[in-house]
Structure formats: structure tokens, C-alpha cells
Coordinates of C-alpha atoms and ligand atoms in Angstrom, one line a residue:
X1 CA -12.7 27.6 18.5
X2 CA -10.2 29.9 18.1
X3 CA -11.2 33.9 18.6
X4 CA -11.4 34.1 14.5
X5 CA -14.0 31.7 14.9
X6 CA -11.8 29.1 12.2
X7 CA -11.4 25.8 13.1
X8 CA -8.5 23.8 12.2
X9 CA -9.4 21.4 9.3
X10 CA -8.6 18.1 11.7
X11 CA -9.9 19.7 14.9
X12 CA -13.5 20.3 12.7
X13 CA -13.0 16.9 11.4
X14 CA -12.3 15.4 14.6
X15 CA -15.7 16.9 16.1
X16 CA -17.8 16.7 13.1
X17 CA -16.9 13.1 13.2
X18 CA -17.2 12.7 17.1
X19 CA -20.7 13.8 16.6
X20 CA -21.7 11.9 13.8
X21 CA -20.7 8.2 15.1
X22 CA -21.6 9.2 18.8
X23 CA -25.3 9.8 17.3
X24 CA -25.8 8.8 13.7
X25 CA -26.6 5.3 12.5
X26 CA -23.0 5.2 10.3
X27 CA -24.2 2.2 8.1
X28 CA -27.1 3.8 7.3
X29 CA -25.2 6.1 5.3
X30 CA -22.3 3.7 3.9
X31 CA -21.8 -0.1 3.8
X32 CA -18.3 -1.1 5.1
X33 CA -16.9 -4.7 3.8
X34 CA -17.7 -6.6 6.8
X35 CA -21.4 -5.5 6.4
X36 CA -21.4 -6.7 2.6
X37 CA -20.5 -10.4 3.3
X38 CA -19.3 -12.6 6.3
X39 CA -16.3 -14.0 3.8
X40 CA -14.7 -11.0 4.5
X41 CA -14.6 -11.8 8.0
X42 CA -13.7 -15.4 7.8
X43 CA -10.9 -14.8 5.5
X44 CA -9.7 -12.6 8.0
X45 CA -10.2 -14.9 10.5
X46 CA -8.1 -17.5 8.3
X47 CA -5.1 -14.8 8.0
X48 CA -5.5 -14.5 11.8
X49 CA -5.3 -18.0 12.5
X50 CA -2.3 -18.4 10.9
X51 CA -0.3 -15.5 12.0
X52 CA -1.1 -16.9 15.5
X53 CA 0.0 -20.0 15.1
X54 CA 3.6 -18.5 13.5
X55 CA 4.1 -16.3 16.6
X56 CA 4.9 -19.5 18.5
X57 CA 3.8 -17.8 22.3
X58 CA 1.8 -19.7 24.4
X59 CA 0.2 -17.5 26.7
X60 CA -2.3 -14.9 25.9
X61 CA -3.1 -13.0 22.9
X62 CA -4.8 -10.0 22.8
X63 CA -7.2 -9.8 19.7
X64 CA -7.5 -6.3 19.1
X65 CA -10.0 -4.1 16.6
X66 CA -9.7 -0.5 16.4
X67 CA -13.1 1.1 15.1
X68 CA -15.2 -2.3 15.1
X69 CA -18.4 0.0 13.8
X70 CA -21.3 -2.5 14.3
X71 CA -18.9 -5.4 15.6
X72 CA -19.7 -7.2 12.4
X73 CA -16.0 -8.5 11.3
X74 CA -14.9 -9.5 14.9
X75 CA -17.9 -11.4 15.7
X76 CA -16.9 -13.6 12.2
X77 CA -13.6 -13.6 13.5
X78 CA -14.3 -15.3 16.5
X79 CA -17.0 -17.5 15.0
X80 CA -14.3 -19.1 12.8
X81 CA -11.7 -19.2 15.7
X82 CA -13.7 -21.1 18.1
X83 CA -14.7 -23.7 15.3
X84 CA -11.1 -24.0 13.8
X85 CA -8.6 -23.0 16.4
X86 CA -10.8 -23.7 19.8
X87 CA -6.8 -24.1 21.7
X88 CA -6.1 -20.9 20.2
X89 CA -9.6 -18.7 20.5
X90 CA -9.4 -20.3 24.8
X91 CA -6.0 -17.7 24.7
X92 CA -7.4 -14.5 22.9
X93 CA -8.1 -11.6 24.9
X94 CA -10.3 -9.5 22.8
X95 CA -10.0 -5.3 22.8
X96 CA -12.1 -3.0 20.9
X97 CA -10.9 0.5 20.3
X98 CA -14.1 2.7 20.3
X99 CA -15.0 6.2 21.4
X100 CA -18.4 6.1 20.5
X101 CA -20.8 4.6 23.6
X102 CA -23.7 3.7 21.1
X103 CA -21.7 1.9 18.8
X104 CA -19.8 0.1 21.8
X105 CA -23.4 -0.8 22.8
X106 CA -23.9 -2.2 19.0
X107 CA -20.8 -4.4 19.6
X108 CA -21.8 -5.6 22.7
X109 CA -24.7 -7.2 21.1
X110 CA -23.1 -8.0 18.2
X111 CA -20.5 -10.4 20.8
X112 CA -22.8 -11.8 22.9
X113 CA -22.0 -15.1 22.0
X114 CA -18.7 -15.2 23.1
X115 CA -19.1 -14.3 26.7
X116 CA -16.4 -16.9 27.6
X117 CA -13.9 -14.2 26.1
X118 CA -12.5 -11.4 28.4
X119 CA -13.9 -8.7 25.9
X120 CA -12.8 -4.9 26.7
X121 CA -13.4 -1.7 25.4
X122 CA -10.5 1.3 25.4
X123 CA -10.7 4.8 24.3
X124 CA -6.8 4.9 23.3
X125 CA -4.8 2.3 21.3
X126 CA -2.3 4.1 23.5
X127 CA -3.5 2.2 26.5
X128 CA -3.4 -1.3 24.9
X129 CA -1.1 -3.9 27.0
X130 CA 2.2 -4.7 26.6
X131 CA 1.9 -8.4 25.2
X132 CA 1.9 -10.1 21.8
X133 CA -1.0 -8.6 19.7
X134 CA -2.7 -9.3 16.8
X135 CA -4.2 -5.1 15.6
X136 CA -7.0 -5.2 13.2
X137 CA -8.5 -1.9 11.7
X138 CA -11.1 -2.1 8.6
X139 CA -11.8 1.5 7.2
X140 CA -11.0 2.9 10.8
X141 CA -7.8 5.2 9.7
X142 CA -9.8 6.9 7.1
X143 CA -12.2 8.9 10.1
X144 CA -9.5 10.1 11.5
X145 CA -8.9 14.0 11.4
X146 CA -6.2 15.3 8.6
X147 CA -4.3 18.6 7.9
X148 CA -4.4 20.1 4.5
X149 CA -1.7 22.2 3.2
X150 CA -1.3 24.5 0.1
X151 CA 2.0 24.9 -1.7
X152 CA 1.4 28.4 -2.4
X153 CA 4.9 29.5 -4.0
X154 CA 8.2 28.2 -4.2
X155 CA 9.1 27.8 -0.3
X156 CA 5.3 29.4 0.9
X157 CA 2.5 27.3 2.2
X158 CA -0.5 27.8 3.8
X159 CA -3.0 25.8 5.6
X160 CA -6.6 24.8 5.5
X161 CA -9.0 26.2 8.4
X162 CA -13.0 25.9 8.0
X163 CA -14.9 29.1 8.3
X164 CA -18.7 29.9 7.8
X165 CA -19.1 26.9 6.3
X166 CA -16.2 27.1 3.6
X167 CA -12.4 26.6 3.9
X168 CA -10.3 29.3 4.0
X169 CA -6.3 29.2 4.1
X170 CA -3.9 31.0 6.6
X171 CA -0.2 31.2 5.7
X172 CA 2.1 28.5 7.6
X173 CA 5.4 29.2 8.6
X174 CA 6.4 25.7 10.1
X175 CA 5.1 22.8 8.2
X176 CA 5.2 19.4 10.7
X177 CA 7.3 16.6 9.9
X178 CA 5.7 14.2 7.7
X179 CA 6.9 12.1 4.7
X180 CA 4.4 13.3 2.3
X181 CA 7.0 16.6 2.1
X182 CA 9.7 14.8 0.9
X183 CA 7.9 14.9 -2.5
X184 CA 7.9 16.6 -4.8
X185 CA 5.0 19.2 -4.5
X186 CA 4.1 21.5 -7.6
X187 CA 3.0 24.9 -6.4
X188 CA -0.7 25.2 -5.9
X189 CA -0.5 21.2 -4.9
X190 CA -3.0 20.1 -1.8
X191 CA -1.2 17.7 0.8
X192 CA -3.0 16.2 3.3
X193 CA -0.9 14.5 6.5
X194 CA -3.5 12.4 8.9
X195 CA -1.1 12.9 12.0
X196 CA -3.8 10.8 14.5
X197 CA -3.6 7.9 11.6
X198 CA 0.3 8.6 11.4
X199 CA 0.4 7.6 15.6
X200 CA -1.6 4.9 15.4
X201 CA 0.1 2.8 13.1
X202 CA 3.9 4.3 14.9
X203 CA 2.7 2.8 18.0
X204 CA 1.0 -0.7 16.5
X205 CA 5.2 -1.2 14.9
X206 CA 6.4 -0.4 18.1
X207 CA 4.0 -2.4 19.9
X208 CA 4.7 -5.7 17.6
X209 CA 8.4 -4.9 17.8
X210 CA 8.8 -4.8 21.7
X211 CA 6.3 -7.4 22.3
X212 CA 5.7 -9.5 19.5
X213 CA 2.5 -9.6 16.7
X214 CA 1.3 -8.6 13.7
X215 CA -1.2 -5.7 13.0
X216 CA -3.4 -5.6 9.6
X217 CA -4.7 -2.2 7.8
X218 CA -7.3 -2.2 5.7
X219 CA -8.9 1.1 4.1
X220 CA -8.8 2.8 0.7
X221 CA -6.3 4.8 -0.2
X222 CA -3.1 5.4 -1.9
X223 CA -0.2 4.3 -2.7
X224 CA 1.7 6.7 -5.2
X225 CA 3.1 10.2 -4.5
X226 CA -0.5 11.7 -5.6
X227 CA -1.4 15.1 -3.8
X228 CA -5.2 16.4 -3.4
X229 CA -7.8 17.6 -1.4
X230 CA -9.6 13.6 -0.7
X231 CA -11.9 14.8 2.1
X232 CA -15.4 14.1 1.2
X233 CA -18.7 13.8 3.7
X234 CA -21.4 10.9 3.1
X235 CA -25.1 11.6 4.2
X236 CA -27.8 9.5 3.3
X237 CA -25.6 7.9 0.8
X238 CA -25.0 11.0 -1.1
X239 CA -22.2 13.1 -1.2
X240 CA -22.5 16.3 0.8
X241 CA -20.5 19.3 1.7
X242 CA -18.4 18.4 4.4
X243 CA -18.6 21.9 5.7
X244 CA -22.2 22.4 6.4
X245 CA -24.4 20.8 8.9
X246 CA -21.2 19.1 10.9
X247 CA -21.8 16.2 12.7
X248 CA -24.9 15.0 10.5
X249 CA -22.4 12.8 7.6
X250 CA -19.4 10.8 7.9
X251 CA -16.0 12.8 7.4
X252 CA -13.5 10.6 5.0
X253 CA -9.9 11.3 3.4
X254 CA -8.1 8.7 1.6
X255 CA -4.8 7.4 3.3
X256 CA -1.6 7.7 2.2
X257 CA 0.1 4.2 2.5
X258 CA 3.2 5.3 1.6
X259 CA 3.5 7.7 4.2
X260 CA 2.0 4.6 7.1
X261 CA 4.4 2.1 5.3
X262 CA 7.8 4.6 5.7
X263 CA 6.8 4.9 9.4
X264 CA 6.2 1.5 10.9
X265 CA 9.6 0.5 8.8
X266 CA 11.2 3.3 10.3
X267 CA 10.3 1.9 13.9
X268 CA 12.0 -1.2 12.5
X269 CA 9.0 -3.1 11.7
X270 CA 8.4 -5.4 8.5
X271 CA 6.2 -4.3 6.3
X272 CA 4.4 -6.0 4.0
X273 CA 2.1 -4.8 0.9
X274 CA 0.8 -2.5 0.0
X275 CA -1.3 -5.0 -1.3
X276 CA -5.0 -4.6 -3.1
X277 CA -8.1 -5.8 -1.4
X278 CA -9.2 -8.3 -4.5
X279 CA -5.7 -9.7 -4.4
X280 CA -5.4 -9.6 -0.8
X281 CA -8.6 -11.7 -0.6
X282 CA -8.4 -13.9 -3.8
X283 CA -5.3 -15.2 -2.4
X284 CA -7.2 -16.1 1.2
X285 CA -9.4 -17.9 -0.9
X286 CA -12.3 -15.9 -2.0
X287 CA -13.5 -17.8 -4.4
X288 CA -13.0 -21.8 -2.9
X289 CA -15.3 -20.1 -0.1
X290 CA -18.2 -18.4 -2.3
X291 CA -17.9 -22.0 -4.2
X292 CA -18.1 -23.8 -0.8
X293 CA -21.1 -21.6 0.7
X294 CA -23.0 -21.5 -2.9
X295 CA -23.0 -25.3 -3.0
X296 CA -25.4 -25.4 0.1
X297 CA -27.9 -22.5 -1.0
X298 CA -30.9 -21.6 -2.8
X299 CA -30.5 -19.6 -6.3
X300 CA -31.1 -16.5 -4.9
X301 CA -28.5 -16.8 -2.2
X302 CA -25.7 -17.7 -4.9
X303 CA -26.6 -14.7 -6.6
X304 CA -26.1 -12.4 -3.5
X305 CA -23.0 -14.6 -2.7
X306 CA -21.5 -13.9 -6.0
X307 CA -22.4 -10.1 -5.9
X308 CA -20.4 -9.8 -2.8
X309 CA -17.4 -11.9 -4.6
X310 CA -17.5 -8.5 -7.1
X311 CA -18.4 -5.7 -4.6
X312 CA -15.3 -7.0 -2.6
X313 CA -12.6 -7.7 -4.9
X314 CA -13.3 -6.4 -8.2
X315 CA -11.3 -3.3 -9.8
X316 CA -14.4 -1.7 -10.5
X317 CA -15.6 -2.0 -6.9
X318 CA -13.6 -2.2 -3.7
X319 CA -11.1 -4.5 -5.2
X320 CA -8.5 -1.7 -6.2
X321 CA -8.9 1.1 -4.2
X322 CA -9.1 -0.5 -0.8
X323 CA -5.5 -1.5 0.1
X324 CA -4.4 -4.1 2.9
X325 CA -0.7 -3.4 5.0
X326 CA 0.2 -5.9 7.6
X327 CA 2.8 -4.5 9.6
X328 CA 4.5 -7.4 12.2
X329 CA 7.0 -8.1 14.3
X330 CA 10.5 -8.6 12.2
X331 CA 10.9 -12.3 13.3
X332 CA 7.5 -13.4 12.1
X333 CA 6.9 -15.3 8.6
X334 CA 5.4 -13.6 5.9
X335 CA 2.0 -13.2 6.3
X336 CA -0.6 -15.0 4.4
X337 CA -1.4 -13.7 1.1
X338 CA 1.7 -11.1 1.3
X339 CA 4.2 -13.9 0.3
X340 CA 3.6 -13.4 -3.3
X341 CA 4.5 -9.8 -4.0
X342 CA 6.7 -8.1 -1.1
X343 CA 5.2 -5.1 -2.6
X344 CA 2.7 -3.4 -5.0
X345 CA 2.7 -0.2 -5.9
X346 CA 0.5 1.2 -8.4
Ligands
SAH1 N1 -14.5 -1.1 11.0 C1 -15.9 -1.0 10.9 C2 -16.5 0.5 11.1 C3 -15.8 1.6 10.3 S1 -16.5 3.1 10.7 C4 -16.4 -1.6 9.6 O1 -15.6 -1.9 8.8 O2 -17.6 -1.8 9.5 C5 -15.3 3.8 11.8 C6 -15.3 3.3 13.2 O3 -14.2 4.0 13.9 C7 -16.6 3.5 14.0 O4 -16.7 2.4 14.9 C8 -16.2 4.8 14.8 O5 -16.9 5.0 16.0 C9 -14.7 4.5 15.1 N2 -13.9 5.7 15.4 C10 -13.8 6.8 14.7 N3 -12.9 7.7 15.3 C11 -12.4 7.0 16.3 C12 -11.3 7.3 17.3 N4 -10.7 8.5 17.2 N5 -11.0 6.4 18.2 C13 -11.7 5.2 18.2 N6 -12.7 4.9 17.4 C14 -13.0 5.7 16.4

């Protein structure tokens, strides 16, 4: 705390949120994709597959998941690999990016089965190893803290700082770089820059650029030059304040692809998408595998099948406002369900 007793939007975010997953039960609160149906996590697992198999290296891969939550979508993953690729689940190394010990406790559970795996847990993505990677993250850029600033007047901004509860603004003299302030910003516009989020995916395109791989984000977000104040706090599936009773909800902000995408490419990585989650995952095959697992279940089971066809991919559900980036090493093919649109903006 500072002696004014404000807090730095992101430093409150980063502790409000430190609290909440190092204590709370997060899916009590929301349900992540993963949680709503294991075809999310065998699509996946397809796309994996196949960007494996185009990286053409025969020695160990390292699987990695930043923010696995309940350890739902990796333990899918690896389900499909050892069934479909066995040659190429015997040479994953599997990392999980976690800070919270109960939720790496979750995960260890949730992986039990694959005990054959060297399965690791790391507190940085900064200290992942230099080899070939593939980098998965599934709604795990959207915890991380952001700034908000305030154009106040022409060539005057000001930033956000939570006080008693509330957010107050203190003038700014130096704004950080960031590409969100190479837009135009109407005075009395909100922008939000998520420098932790920022990092992350500079040092995945670095990674997969120096030592080969692909890296897949997955979150909601945007993808136009929109400005706004996005943070919002989940408790008990309700939206709360995000200002009182830190630490008890789950601090969010949208991300701004366009910001991610203009970083890895500036590392020299290729980019692909921004694509939407319903086309990202109709083009996996969505539907071929709600048909293929509704063929061998009761009535009831169809129905939930189908339900989690809509939650995932429909416009009016996840389907539009979740948006999928892969960001890979410049040599690789395109990756699946990419090659049809280089890029969607909307
Ligand atoms: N990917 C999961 C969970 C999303 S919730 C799913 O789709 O279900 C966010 C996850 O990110 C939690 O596991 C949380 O503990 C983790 N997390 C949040 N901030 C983090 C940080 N700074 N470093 C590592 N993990 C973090």
C-alpha cells in the first residue's frame, strides 16, 4: 500500500485475485469451457496432435498449460493423446503454470492417471525450458492484473487507483508503452493495458521463435479498437463490485487481441486469427463429435451433449465473444482450423 492508502488498480487486482484462487472454489462461481464439455478438450487435443506432428522434432516436447484451474482440459488432452498419438504422448513433458497450491492440488488429482508423464508445476512461464513447446492458456490471461487510464483532455490522462472501496484517478505524466495508445482515444475514453498478459504472450513468441512450437490463446475479448472500463468481479455467480470484499470473487477484464496479436508479430512470430471460438471449434469438428458421442447415449445425455454444442459455439453464448490466437513458430504450417481465414476481425 502506498502511504495514501490507494492501491494501484493491477496491484489490487493482482491481490484480490491471489486471494481468491489461493482460497475460493473458482468454479463454484463461473463455469470455464473445459468444465462444460470434454469436446472442448478433445478438440484441443486434435489441434495439438496435429501441430506436433508438423513441428517435425523428435525429441521431447514440453506440453504446457498456463492456469489449468481444476486440470479439466489437460487431463482430456492427454486422454486423447495416449489413445491416438501413444509415439507422440511417450515424448510430452507436461508443465502447468499455477500459483495457487490448492488448485495445483486439484490438478494433481485431476492427472493421476498419467503418472507415466514427467508432470511439473512452475510459478513463472518465465522459467519454462528452452525446447520446442506447445503453450496452452484457456481463460488464464483474463485474471491477470490491468491498468486503467483516463483520457482526461487533449494530451492529459490520469490513472485508476482503488480507495475505500471505490476508484479514484491520479493524474499521469508518463503513460507506458502499449499499442492500445496508438488509437485513437476520445477524451474521457477508459483504456485498459494488461502488461502481466502483454509479457506472457512476448515471451511464448519468443519462446516458439528460438526454439520452435506453437502456443494457443483462448479467452474472451476483443478484437476492435474499442476502449472501456471491462473489469468486472463474479461471486456466487452474480456480478459484484469488484472493489468491496477483495479476495472473496473473481477479478476479470476482457483482452485486447489486437494489442497480444501486434506483439508476438512484432517478436517475429506468425500469428494466426483472431479467430472466434464457434468457428474455431466448428472447424475442429464440433459437430461430427457431438454426432459421434450422441449415437452411443441415452436421450437425456444427447440433450446435455447438444446443450454444450450451443453454450460453446453459439453467438449467443461463448461462441462470439471468446476468441482463439495461435501464435507459432514462423516455419510451422498453418494451424488447424486457422487455414481458412488468416484473420477475423469483427
Ligand atoms: N484454464 C482453466 C481455469 C481458468 S481460471 C479453465 O479453463 O477452466 C484461472 C486460472 O489461472 C486458475 O488456475 C488460477 O489459479 C490461475 N492463475 C491466475 N493468476 C495466475 C498467475 N499470475 N500465474 C499463474 N496462474 C494464475
Amino acid at each position: 500500500m502506498s502511504d495514501d492508502q490507494s492501491l494501484r488498480l493491477d496491484r489490487f487486482m493482482a491481490a484480490a485475485n491471489s486471494a481468491y484462487y489461493a482460497n475460493k472454489d473458482p468454479f463454484s462461481d463461473f463455469i470455464t469451457a473445459p468444465e462444460i464439455s470434454q469436446m472442448f478438450g478433445e478438440l484441443i487435443a486434435a489441434w495439438v496432435i496435429v501441430v506436433m506432428r508438423s513441428m517435425d522434432y523428435q525429441e521431447r516436447i514440453t506440453l504446457i498449460e498456463a492456469g489449468p484451474g481444476c486440470g479439466t482440459l489437460m487431463a482430456d488432452i492427454l486422454r486423447v493423446m495416449r489413445k491416438a498419438a501413444p509415439d507422440l504422448y511417450a515424448r510430452c513433458a507436461v508443465l502447468l503454470v499455477e500459483t495457487s497450491p490448492r488448485l495445483r492440488e486439484i490438478q494433481k488429482q485431476a492427472l493421476a492417471d498419467y503418472g507415466s508423464l514427467s508432470i511439473q508445476w512452475l510459478d513463472l512461464i518465465e522459467n519454462i525450458p528452452k525446447t520446442p513447446i506447445v503453450f496452452l492458456a484457456n481463460e488464464f490471461l483474463d485474471a491477470l492484473p490491468i491498468r486503467q487510464f483516463v483520457h482526461v483532455e487533449q494530451d492529459k490522462w490520469a490513472e485508476h487507483y482503488v480507495y475505500h472501496h471505490d476508484v479514484m484517478q491520479k493524474p499521469i505524466e508518463q503513460l507506458p508503452k502499449a499499442p492500445a495508445f496508438k488509437r485513437p482515444i476520445p477524451i474521457g475514453g477508459i483504456v485498459e493495458v494488461c502488461e502481466a498478459g502483454q509479457q506472457v504472450v512476448q515471451y511464448i513468441a519468443q519462446s516458439v521463435c528460438h526454439h520452435g512450437g506453437a502456443a494457443l490463446f483462448i479467452d474472451y475479448g476483443y478484437t476492435t479498437a474499442v476502449w472501456g472500463d471491462s473489469l468486472q468481479a463474479i461471486a456466487g455467480k452474480q456480478k459484484v463490485s469488484p472493489f468491496v470484499n477483495a479476495g472473496e470473487a473473481d477479478l476479470t477484464a476482457h483482452i485486447d487481441f489486437g494489442a497480444l496479436k501486434e506483439i508476438a508479430a512484432d517478436v517475429g512470430a506468425a500469428v494466426y486469427g483472431i479467430q472466434t471460438q464457434g468457428e474455431f471449434l466448428r472447424q475442429l469438428g464440433l459437430i461430427l463429435r457431438a454426432n459421434s458421442l450422441a449415437a452411443r447415449t441415452t436421450k437425456e445425455q444427447r440433450q446435455e451433449i447438444y446443450d454444450a454444442v450451443y453454450r460453446l459455439s453459439d453467438p449467443k453464448e461463448m461462441g462470439e465473444l471468446f476468441k482463439v490466437m495461435a501464435v507459432c513458430h514462423p516455419k510451422l504450417s498453418v494451424p488447424p482450423a486457422f487455414e481458412l481465414k488468416k484473420e477475423t476481425i469483427l
